[in-house]
Short mmCIF file of C-alpha atoms and ligand atoms in Angstrom, two decimals:
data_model
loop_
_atom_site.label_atom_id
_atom_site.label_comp_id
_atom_site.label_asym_id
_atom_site.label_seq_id
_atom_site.Cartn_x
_atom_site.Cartn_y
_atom_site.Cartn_z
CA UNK A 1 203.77 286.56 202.11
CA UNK A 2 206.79 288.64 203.97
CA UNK A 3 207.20 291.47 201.94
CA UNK A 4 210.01 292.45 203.92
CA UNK A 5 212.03 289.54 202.47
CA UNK A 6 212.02 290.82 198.96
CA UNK A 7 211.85 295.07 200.85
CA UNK A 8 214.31 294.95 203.35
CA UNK A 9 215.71 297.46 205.49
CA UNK A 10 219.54 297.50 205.55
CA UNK A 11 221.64 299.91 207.55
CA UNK A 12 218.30 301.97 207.48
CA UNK A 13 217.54 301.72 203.92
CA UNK A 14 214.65 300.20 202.79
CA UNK A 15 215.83 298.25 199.45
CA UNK A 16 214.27 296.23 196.57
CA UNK A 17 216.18 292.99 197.13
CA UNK A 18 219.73 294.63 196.98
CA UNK A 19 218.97 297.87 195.43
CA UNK A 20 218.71 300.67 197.92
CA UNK A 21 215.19 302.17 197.03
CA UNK A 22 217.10 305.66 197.10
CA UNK A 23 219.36 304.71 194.34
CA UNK A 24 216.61 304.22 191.78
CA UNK A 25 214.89 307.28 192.79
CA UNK A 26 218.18 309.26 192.24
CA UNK A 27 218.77 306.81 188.62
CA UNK A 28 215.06 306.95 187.12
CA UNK A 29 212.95 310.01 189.20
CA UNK A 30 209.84 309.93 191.03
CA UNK A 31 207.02 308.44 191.21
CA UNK A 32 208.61 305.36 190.64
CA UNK A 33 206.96 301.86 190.68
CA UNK A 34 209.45 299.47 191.69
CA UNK A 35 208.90 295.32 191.64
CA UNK A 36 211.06 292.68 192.84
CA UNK A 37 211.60 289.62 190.78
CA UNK A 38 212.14 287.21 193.39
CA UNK A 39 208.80 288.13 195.13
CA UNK A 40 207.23 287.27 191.85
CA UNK A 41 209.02 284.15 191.87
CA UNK A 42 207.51 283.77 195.46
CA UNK A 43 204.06 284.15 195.30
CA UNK A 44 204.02 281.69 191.65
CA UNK A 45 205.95 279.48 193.91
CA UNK A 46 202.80 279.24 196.41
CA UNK A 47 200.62 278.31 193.57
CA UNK A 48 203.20 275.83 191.94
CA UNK A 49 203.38 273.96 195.49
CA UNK A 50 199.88 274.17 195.90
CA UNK A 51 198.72 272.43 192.52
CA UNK A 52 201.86 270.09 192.18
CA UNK A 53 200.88 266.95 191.08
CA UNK A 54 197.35 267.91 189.79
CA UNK A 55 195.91 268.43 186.74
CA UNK A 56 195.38 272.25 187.23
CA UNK A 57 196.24 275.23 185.20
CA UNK A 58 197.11 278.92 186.96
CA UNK A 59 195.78 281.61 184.70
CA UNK A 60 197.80 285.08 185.94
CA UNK A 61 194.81 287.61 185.77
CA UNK A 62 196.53 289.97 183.40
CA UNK A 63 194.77 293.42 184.67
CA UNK A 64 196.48 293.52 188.17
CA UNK A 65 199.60 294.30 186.50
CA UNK A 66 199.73 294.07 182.61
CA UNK A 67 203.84 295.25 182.10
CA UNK A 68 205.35 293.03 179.56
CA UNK A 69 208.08 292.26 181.47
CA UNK A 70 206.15 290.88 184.65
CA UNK A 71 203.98 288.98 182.33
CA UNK A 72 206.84 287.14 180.46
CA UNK A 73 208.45 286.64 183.71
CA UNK A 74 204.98 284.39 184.63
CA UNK A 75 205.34 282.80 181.31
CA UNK A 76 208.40 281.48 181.68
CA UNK A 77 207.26 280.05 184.95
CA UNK A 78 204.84 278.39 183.45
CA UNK A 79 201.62 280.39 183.63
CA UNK A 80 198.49 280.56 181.55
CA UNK A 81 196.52 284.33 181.48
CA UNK A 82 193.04 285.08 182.08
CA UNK A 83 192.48 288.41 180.09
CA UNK A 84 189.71 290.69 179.70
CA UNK A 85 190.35 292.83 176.35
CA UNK A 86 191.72 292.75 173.00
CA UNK A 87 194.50 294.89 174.63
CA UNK A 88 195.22 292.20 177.23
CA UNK A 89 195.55 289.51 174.51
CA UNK A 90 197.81 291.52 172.17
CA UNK A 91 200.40 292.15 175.49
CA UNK A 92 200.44 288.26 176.35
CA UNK A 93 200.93 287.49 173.09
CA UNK A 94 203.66 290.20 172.72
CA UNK A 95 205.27 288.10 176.05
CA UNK A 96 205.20 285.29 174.51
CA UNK A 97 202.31 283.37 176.03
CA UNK A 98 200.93 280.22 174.27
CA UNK A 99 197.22 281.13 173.14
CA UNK A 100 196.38 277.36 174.41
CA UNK A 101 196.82 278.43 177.87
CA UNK A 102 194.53 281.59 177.92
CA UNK A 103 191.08 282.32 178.72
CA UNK A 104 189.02 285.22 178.01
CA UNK A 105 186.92 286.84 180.78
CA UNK A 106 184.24 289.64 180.91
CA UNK A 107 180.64 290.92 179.89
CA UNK A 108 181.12 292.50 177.08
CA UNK A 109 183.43 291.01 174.20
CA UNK A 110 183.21 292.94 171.25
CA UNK A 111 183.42 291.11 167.84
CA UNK A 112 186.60 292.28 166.79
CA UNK A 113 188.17 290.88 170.11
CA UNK A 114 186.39 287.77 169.87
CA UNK A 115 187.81 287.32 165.94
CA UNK A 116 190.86 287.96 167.59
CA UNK A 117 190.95 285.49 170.16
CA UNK A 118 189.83 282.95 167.81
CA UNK A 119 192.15 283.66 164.93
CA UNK A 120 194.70 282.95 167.91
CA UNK A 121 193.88 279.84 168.99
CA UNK A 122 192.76 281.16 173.07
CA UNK A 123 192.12 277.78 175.36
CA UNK A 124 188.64 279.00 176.49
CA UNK A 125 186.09 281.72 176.19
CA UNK A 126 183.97 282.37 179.88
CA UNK A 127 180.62 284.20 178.06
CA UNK A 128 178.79 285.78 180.30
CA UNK A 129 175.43 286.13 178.86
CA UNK A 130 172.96 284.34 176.16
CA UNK A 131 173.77 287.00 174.21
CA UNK A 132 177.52 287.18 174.13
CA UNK A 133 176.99 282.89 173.44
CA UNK A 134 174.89 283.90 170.47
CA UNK A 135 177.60 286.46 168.79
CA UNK A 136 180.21 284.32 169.60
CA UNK A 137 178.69 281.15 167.67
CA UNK A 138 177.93 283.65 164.91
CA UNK A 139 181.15 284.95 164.30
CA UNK A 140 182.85 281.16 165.16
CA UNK A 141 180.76 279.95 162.38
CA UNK A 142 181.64 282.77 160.03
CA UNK A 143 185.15 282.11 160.16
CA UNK A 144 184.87 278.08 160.11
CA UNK A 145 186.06 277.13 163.49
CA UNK A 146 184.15 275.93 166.42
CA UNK A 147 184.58 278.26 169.64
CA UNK A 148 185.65 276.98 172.73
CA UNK A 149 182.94 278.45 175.79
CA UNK A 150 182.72 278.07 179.43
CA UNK A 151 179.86 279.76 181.27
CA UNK A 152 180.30 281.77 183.52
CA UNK A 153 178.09 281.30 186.21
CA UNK A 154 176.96 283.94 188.74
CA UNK A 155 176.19 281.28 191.83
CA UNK A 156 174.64 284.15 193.74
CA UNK A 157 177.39 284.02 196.99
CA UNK A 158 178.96 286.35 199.26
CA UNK A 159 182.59 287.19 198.82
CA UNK A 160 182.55 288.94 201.96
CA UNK A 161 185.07 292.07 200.48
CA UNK A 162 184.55 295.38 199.22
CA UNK A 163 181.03 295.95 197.24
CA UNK A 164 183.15 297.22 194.26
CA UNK A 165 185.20 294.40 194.10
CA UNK A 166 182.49 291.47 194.86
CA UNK A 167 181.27 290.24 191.35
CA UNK A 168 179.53 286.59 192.46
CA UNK A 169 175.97 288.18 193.61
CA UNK A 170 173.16 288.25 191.77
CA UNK A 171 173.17 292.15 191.68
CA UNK A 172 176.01 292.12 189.71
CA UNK A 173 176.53 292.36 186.19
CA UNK A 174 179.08 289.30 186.07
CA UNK A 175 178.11 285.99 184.64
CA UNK A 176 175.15 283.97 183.76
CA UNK A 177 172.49 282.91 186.89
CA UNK A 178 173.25 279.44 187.50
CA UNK A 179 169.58 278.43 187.25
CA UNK A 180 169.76 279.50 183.59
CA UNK A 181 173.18 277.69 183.08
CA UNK A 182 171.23 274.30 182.09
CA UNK A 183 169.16 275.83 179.09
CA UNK A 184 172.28 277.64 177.63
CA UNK A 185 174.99 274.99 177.91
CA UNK A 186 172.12 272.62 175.91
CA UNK A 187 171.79 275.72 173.42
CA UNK A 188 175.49 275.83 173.26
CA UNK A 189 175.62 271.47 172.95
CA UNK A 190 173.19 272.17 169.97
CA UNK A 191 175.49 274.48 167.93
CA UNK A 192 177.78 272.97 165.72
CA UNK A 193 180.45 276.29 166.10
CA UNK A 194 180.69 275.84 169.94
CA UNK A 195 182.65 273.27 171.84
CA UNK A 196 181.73 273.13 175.37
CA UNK A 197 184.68 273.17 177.38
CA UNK A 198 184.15 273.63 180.91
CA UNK A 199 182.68 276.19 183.76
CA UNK A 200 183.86 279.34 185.09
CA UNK A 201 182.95 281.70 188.29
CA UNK A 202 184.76 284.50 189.70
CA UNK A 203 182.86 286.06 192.66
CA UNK A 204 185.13 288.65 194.09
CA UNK A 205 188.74 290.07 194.71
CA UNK A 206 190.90 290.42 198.12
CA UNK A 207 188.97 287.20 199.45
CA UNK A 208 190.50 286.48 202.96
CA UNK A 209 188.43 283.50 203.68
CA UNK A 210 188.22 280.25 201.71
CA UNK A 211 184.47 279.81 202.83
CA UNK A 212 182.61 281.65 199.70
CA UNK A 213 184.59 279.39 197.45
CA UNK A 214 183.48 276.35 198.68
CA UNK A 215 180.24 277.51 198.89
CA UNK A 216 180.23 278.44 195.12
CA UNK A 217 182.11 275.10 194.45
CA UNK A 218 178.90 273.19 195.82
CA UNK A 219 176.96 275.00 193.80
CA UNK A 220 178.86 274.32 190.43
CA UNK A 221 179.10 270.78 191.22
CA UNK A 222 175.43 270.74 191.34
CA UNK A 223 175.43 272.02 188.09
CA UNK A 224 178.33 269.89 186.93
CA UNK A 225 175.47 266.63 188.14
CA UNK A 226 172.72 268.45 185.82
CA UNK A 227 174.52 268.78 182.97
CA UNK A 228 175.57 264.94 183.59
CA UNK A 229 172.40 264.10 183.51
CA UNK A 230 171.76 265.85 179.71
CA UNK A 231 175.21 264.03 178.55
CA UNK A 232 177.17 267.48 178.73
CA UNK A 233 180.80 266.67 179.95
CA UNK A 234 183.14 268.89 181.05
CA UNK A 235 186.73 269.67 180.58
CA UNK A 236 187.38 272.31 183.45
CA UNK A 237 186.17 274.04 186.36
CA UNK A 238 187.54 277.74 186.70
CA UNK A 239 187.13 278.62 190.01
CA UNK A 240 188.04 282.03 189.12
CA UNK A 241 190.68 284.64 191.12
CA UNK A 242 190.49 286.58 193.78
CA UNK A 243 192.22 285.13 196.95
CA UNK A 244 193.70 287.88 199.38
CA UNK A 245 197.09 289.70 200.22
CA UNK A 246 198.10 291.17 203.78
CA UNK A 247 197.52 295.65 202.91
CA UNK A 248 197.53 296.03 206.73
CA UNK A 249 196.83 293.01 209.24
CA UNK A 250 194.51 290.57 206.46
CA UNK A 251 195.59 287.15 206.95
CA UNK A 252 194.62 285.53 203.71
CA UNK A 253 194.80 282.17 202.91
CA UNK A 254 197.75 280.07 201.07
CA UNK A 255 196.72 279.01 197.98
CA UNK A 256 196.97 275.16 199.00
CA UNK A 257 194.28 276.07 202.02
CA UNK A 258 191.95 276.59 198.98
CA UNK A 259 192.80 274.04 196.90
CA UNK A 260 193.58 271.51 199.41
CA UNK A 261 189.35 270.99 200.31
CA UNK A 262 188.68 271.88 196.55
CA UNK A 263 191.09 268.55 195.04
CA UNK A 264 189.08 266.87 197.74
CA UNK A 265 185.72 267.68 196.97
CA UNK A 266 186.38 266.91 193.08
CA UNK A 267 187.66 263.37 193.99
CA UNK A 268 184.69 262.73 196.22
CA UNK A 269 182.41 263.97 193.14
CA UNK A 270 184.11 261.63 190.58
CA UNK A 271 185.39 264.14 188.95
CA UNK A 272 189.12 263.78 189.23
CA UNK A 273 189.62 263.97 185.47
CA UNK A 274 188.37 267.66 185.62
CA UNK A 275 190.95 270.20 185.03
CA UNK A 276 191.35 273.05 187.42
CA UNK A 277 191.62 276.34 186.65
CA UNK A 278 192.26 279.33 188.82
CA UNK A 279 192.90 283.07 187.79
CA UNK A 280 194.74 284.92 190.62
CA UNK A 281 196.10 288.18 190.76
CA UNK A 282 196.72 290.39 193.37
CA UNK A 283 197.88 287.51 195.10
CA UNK A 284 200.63 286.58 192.47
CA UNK A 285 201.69 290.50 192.49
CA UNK A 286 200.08 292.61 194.85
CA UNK A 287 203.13 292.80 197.20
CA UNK A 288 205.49 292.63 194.62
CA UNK A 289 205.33 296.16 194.61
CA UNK A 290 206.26 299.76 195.62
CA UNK A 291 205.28 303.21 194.53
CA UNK A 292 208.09 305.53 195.43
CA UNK A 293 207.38 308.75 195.69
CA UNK A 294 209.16 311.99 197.13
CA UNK A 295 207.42 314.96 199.51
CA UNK A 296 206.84 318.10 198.18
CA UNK A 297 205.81 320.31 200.94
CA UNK A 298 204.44 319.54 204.30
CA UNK A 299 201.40 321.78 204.89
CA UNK A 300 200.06 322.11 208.58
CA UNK A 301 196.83 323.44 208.69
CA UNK A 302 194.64 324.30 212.21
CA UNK A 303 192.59 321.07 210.93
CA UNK A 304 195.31 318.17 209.51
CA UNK A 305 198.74 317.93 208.69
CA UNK A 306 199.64 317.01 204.76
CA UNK A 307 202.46 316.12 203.31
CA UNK A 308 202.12 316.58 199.62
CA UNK A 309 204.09 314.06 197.57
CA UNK A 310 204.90 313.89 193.87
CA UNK A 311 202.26 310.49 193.41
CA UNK A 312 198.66 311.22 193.05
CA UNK A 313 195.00 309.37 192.66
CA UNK A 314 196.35 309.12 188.86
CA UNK A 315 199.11 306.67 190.05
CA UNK A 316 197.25 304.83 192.38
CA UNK A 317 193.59 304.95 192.80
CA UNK A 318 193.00 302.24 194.99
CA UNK A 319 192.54 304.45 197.82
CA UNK A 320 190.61 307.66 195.92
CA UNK A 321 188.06 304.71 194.68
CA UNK A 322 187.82 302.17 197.35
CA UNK A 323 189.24 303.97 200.61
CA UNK A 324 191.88 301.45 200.31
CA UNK A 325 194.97 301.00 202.91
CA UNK A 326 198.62 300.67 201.43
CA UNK A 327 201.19 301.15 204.44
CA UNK A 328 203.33 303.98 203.72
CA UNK A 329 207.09 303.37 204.87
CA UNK A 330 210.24 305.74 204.92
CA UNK A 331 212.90 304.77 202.12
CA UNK A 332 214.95 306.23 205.04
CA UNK A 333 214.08 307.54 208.28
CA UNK A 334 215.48 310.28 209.88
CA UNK A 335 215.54 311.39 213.96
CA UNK A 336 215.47 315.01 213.44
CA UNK A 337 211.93 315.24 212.35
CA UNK A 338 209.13 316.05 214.38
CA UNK A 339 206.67 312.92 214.36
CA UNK A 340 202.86 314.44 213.67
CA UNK A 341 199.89 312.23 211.93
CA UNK A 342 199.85 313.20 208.55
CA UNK A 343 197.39 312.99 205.27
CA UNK A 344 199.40 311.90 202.29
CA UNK A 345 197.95 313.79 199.46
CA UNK A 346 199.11 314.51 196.02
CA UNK A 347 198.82 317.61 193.73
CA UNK A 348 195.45 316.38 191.59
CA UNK A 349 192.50 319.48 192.59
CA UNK A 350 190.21 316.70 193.97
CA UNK A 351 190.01 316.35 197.68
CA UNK A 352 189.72 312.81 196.90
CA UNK A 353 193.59 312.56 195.62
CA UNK A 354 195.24 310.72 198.82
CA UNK A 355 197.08 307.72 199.21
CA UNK A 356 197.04 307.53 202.87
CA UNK A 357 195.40 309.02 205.66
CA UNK A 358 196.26 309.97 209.23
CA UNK A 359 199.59 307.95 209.09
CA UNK A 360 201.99 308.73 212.11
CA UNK A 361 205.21 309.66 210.86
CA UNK A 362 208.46 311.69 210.96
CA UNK A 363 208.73 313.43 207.94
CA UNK A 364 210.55 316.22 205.87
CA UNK A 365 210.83 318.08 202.74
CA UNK A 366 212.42 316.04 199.64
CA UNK A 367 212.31 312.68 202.01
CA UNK A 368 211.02 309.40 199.84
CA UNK A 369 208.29 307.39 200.70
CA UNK A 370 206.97 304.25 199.87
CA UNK A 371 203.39 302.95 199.15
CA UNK A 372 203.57 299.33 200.12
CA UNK A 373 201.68 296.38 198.21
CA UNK A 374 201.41 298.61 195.08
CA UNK A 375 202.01 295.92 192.25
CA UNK A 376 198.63 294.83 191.80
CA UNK A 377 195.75 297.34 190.05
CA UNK A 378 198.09 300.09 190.81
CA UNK A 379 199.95 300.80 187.63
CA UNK A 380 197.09 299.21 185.81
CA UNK A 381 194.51 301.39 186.75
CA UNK A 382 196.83 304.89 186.27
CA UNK A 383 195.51 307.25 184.19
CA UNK A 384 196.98 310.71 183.10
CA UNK A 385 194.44 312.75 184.82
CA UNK A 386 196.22 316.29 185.45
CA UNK A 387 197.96 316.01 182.53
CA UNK A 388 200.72 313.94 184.95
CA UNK A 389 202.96 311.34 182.54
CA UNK A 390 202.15 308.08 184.03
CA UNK A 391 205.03 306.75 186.25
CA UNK A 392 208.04 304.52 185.07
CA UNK A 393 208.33 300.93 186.39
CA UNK A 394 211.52 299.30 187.33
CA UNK A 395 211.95 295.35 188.21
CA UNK A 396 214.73 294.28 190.35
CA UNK A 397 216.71 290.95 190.66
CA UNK A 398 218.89 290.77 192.90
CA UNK A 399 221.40 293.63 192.59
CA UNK A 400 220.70 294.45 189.10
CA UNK A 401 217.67 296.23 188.31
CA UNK A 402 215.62 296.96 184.68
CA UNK A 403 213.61 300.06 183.58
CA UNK A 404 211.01 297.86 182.04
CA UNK A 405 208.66 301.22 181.39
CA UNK A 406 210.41 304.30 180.70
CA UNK A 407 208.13 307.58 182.45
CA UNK A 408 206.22 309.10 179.79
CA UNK A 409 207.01 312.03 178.42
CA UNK A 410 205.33 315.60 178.56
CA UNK A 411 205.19 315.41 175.06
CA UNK A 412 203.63 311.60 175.06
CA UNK A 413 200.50 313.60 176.91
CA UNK A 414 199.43 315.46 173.58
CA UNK A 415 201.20 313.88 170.80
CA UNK A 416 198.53 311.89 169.39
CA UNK A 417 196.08 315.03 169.94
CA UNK A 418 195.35 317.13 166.93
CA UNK A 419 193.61 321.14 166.25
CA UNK A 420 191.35 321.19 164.17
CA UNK A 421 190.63 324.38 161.72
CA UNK A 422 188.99 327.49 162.81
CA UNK A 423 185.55 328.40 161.31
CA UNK A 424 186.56 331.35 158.82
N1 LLP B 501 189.22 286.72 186.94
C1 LLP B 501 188.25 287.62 186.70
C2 LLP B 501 187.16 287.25 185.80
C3 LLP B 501 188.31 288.89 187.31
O1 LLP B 501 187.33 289.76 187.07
C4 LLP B 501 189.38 289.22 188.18
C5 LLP B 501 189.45 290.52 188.82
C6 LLP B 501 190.38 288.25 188.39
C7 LLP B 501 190.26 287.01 187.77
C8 LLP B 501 191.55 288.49 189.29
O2 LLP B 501 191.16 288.69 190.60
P1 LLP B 501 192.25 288.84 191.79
O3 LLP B 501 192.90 287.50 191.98
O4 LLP B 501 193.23 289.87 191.35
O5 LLP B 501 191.45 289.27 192.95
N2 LLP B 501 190.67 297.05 191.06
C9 LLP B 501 190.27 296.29 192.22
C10 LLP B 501 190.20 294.81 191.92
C11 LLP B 501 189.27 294.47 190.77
C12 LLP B 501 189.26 293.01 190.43
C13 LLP B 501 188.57 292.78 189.15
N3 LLP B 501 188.55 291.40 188.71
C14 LLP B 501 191.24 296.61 193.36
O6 LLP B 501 192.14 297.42 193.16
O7 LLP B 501 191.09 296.10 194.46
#
């Protein structure tokens, strides 16, 4: 996707659509996350093209970006969710999504969240181990419904990304081993509270190359012939999330490069009828985004230059946690600075609080900067380590633009804290 479509530069100002980026650092302070509606629109619209005309179903993963407004704005496009928490569910639900189009991810469900899924009606549960099946049919039963479960199936392949962000090897704590799937989906057959509905895998995020999913597709449809063979039929296939966005030079694939060979390989199988699921979410937001945030001080040390900016590892971790890039851009660059390679650090006492390292650039005190490709598991992940408010988020049609998070206050840091009594 061309993020400088929905970020352009115009007489020297790089704008959100039509905003100048300046403007809504003067209107609403800095840091500032700042999204742009139509490059939402854009990366659904890859998806939409890609499964038009199929029976398939796009489940946003909620945790790249969880803001109400960005989730209502996939809702009204026509999205289902793929959440992870009690607190995911509550904020779709809040947007308005339709419980019949979610699913419910991760190892550990506690009971309260699966009662709540199941008083709301959710489209699918993905369990992850014989355990979670066995709570799940227990608490189903308790309240008189029948749960509907997918496994989720660790098929043991390489995602080729990050080690933090692969989940589809058998090291990892995700999902069940696929040679185990057989016993538990005939367990799950067996119970009169479960309704098997499908299968699920997920085996990493920022996946630039199609190859690991068709190699975990081979091995589901092996499974989808065993279970065939014990008269369990399927509903879906959730081929999970987890396809790529360009951070620096990445060129990921389009969602129909995916699901071009995947349609094809179903059709060959027989299994036409099957409903496909995907849960993307970087790539439906991840360059969406901006963080804007202004320098402080530059600092020029016998070592490294820093410029210290108002943003910190508490706004965007990505790089503190995985080393990861985000291109750093000028709202508006200036010729009078001196060009030197600078560390962009923020004020957090923890060497590991930078955003970017050794970036060239021409920089002074007060100028605005922003951290590109910072819509996905950036405000998500912020924290308010420091005691630093967590940022405000603004989203951006066209010329007009919403606060659709107001920055929290100092006093939102403590308020819900309490002293307790002293001893005598
Ligand atoms: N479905 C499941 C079950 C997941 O665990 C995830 C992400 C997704 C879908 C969405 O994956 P995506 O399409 O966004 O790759 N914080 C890391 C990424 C962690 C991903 C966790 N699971 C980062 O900043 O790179």
């Amino acid at each position: 996707m061309n993020t400088a479509l929905h970020f352009p530069t115009r007489h020297g100002v790089l704008h959100a659509e039509d905003i100048p980026l300046s403007d809504l650092a003067q209107q609403h302070g800095t840091p500032l996350y700042v999204y742009s509606r139509a490059a939402l629109q854009a990366a659904w619209q890859r998806y939409e093209s890609a499964i038009a005309g199929r029976n398939a179903l796009v489940c946003y993963g909620v945790k790249a970006n969880s803001n109400l407004a960005v989730l209502h704005e996939f809702q009204r496009l026509g999205a289902g969710f793929d959440i992870v928490s009690g607190g995911e569910l509550a904020r779709v639900m809040a947007a308005g999504a339709s419980a019949s189009r979610i699913v419910f991810s991760g190892v550990g469900k506690q009971a309260w969240e699966i009662r709540q899924a199941l008083t709301a009606g959710i489209k699918c549960f993905n369990v992850e181990s014989a355990d979670e099946l066995t709570r799940l049919a227990a608490i189903a039963q308790e309240m008189g419904v029948r749960a509907p479960v997918s496994l989720r199936v660790n098929p043991d392949v390489d995602a080729k990304t990050h080690p933090y962000i692969s989940t589809g090897l058998k090291d990892n704590k995700f999902g069940i081993d696929i040679r185990q799937a057989p016993a538990l989906y005939r367990q799950a057959q067996q119970h009169p509270s479960l309704e098997i509905m499908g299968v699920d895998c997920h085996i990493g995020s920022q996946i630039t190359e199609i190859s690991p999913y068709l190699d975990a597709l081979d091995k589901l449809l092996t499974l989808i012939d065993l279970l065939k063979a014990d008269g369990i039929t399927l509903r879906h296939l959730d081929l999970g999330g987890g396809l790529g966005i360009r951070y620096i030079d990445e060129n990921p694939p389009h969602p129909a490069d995916l699901l071009n060979p995947v349609f094809a390989a179903l059709q060959q199988h027989g299994l036409d009828n099957l409903q496909l699921i995907l849960e993307p979410g970087r790539s439906l937001v991840g360059n969406a985004g901006v963080l804007l945030t202004r320098v402080e001080y530059l600092k020029h040390t016998e070592a490294r230059n820093f410029a210290i900016v108002d943003a910190a590892m508490n706004d965007l971790m990505r790089p503190a946690l995985y080393e990861a890039w985000h291109d750093v851009t000028p709202v508006q660059p200036h010729a009078d600075a001196s060009t030197h390679t600078y560390d962009i650090v923020g004020p957090i006492c923890e060497s590991g609080d930078w955003l970017a390292r050794g970036r060239s650039l021409a920089l002074a005190q007060g100028d605005l900067l922003a951290i590109q490709s910072a819509g996905a598991y950036a405000f998500s992940m912020s924290s308010q380590y420091n005691s630093r408010p967590r940022a405000a988020e603004v989203l951006v049609d066209g010329s007009q633009s919403w606060l659709v998070r107001p920055r929290e206050t100092i006093q939102d840091l403590y308020a819900q804290e309490r002293i307790i009594p002293g001893p005598d």
